[in-house]
Amino acid sequence: MRLEPIANPTAARRFGLPALAVGTTFVIAAVLAMIAGADPFSVFGLIIHGAMGSKFALLETLNRATPLIFTGLAVAVAFRAKLWNIGAEAQLYAGAVIAVVLGTGALAWPSGVLLPVMAVCAMLAGALVLLVPALLKTRLGVDEVVTTLLFNFIFLLFVSYLLEGPLKDPMGMGWPKSSRLIPDARLPRLVDGLRLHWGFALALLSALAVWVINTRTTFGYEMRAVGQNVEAARFAGIPVTVVILKTALLSGGLAALAGFSEVAGLKGSLTLDLSPGFGYTGIVVAMLALLHPIGVVAAALFVAAIFVGADSMSRAAGVPTYLADIMLASALLLMVLAILLTKFRVRRD
Amino acid sequence: MTGAEPAQPVLRLTDITKRFGSVTANEAITFDLARGEVIALLGENGAGKTTLMNILFGQYTADTGEVEIFGKPMPPGNPRAALDAGVGMVHQHFTLAGNLTVWENIVLGAQSLAAMSLKPAAVKARIRALAEQFHLDVDPDARVGRLTVGERQRVEILKALYRDARILILDEPTAVLTPQEADALFATLREAVDLGLSIIFISHKLHEVLAISDRVLVLRHGRLVAERKTGATSREELAALMVGSEVSAPEFVAQSPGAPLLSLRDVSTEAAGTATALNRVTLDLCAGQIVGLAGVSGNGQGALSDLVSGLISPSNGEMRVLDASIDGWSPRRAIAKGIARIPEDRHKTGTIADFDLTENAILETYATEFARRGWMDWRRARAHAESLIDTYDIRCPGPDVRIRLLSGGNMQKLILGRVLETGPRIILANQPVRGLDIGAVNYVHSRLSDARADGAAILLISEDLDEIMRLSDVIHVISKGRLSPPFARGTMRAQDLGVWMAGHGFEDIANAS
């Protein structure tokens, strides 16, 4: 058996296979649901109902999708330039820390000034966190997969220290938790009375901005060129190192917005469980989206819906919520396989 | 060559057809090979030569047809079967392990290196005997990584002979050899034929085919279009058969050179990895002149090409471009100076496979010509691509097609258009026609000829000595990073250049200076 490259895959192959991957995910989930003793159709029904069957459920799904859009965009931007950023988790927390540092009373500015300043500073912090591995990669050739991944753990311990020390809420009764943000530092709700904040709108805008950058600007052209063929890019005079560093800044900044939006929009304070692995799930989101920024929005909604729906399904049908994790894991693996099969054909000799 | 009458065929291919999707790589090919016979398989790139050999070797399964070796039909799709039946293949790209010795490489795959029964002394003795018999001079204990290209090829041939190959297939064997090494190879092959081996010789070089073979089979578009006795055909007839029509190559008339546009004085470069660095190179590229760089591949051509391209800077000596010294030398600076760069590898360096034709057409000029304040002007870029398609006769469905889908010739035309359209003063053409069919070769050469007439200074790097000798006004030979003195057109024969290519003559100039 060997793989033979396909020069010009048909549209059916390019879109059909990813669709088949998602479909197969549901088949696997159905089998598992049956093993757990439930009727698969009612399980899926419950998941869909739990994710968007009511106004509350739908808003919950959109809220859950918001950080995933940011981290998904961060990963998509970096992966497209072949910068393997596995550190969106650390960059997310960097954004969250900045939101707390600036938003708990240090700056007593009106909301219209304070929030943009917090967002920009959060992006800078996230950018800085990814800049270090990017510099190590471009200067010394250190593999960024290792450095970004391991830095996640270091940064989480650093946040843990902050929450036990400098940022600890004096009124928190000893819990490792930051003070609450002042009201002017909170992202307002999109519509009064609905539990959905401006972070979601910012996520959609970011996706649009990334799409415009990719397709309309020289920077987008350079990122794609470097990602597709670094040797040809260098030969053509594209400043490869600068492009990689700029990509790192953009990617880190996007991931940090997830942390800013979670703290300023949803939670109001920082705890160690702010992110249940949004940085890692962002990789799944980006892969499901085939690294396309608009696709990231769709994939983030899909992933969020499965998580939120599985929670309520679990309560109603007694099937463990692990089903959601398995669905995402198999969706990711099958999607990677589908991407491979859009580019190669398996031949038996 | 031997005059031995073909008796019972040692190899017979019957009605072989192989399709890849809608492309027919081989269609109804039938021929046989007699004991002690040399068949030349002649055809342009993409004519189906390699596919046919892969079928014979069991790498591919034919859609129809049968392969018989010594009267025994081969099971389809089993690479070991052909090996065991006594077919040995010497690939164009060698399949040797550089960190093992010659004898280990020869044994590798035939016997287990760790086997208790392996007796190195006996193996080496047998290799020495074979080397003696076939005039293949190699030390069995030498490490393959240190051998020259010619020596490595001898190891490949020894490897086949060690396994008692009765049929030898050689795929473009002279592409990497000096003329002298090629002559030595031919002597070895004649020796092998006298001992009863049969040979299939794959090539697109007509003079070699005429020199070595008994019979010529011409492949075109996957079909066997002609079969000739070598004695009863001519170079012209074979060329026409191969292409399917009469071909005319551009003429290069003498003209007097202008001022030097790029000059190197005693330039050396840092060694990077395994690539050969330049060692005190002095060179002038003058307006209206083609300077040819001959040499066996891997002798510093890459470093010189990278230097002119802007990828590396001199570590010593002086480099001047358009009469100004170069500071902050980079690809961008080189492009800004008006250097047109045709890279050696158009797939890996020259183009981005999954970018469309428009995106590839503006790779070097996107920032200066096709963008304003960071915003791409795609409409202009596309119009530019369309005009290149027209001017340079790029055969393609349109500017939105991914470059991966273009043939090598059309890809090269795009690169030519990209770099020549700016009216360059200096042109670096590194292997500009490698792998192209004759039509495309002539097209590229006539474009270079036009640029030369317009006063461009051209550096032509090629491993094909015929090409160098035909196009160049001045020839330098490069060996181990050193450059020979310039030889004017017509003053050197291929054999004379071959002496320099083998590394002789450089000491004398070093002593004289």
PDB file of N, CA and C in Angstrom, chain B residues 54 62 250 321 388 428:
ATOM      1  N   ASN B  54       9.123   0.661 -14.608  1.00  0.00           N
ATOM      2  CA  ASN B  54       8.511   0.346 -13.319  1.00  0.00           C
ATOM      3  C   ASN B  54       7.569  -0.858 -13.429  1.00  0.00           C
ATOM      4  N   ALA B  62       0.606  -3.520 -14.647  1.00  0.00           N
ATOM      5  CA  ALA B  62       0.071  -3.089 -15.943  1.00  0.00           C
ATOM      6  C   ALA B  62      -1.413  -3.398 -16.020  1.00  0.00           C
ATOM      7  N   PRO B 250      17.677  27.272 -31.924  1.00  0.00           N
ATOM      8  CA  PRO B 250      18.105  28.636 -32.208  1.00  0.00           C
ATOM      9  C   PRO B 250      19.614  28.695 -32.447  1.00  0.00           C
ATOM     10  N   VAL B 321      28.090  44.458  -8.478  1.00  0.00           N
ATOM     11  CA  VAL B 321      26.960  44.321  -9.397  1.00  0.00           C
ATOM     12  C   VAL B 321      26.660  45.686  -9.973  1.00  0.00           C
ATOM     13  N   LEU B 388       1.278  37.513 -19.318  1.00  0.00           N
ATOM     14  CA  LEU B 388       2.386  36.555 -19.380  1.00  0.00           C
ATOM     15  C   LEU B 388       1.965  35.292 -20.127  1.00  0.00           C
ATOM     16  N   LEU B 428      20.531  34.838 -14.335  1.00  0.00           N
ATOM     17  CA  LEU B 428      21.101  33.599 -13.836  1.00  0.00           C
ATOM     18  C   LEU B 428      20.180  32.472 -14.311  1.00  0.00           C
TER      19      LEU B 428
END
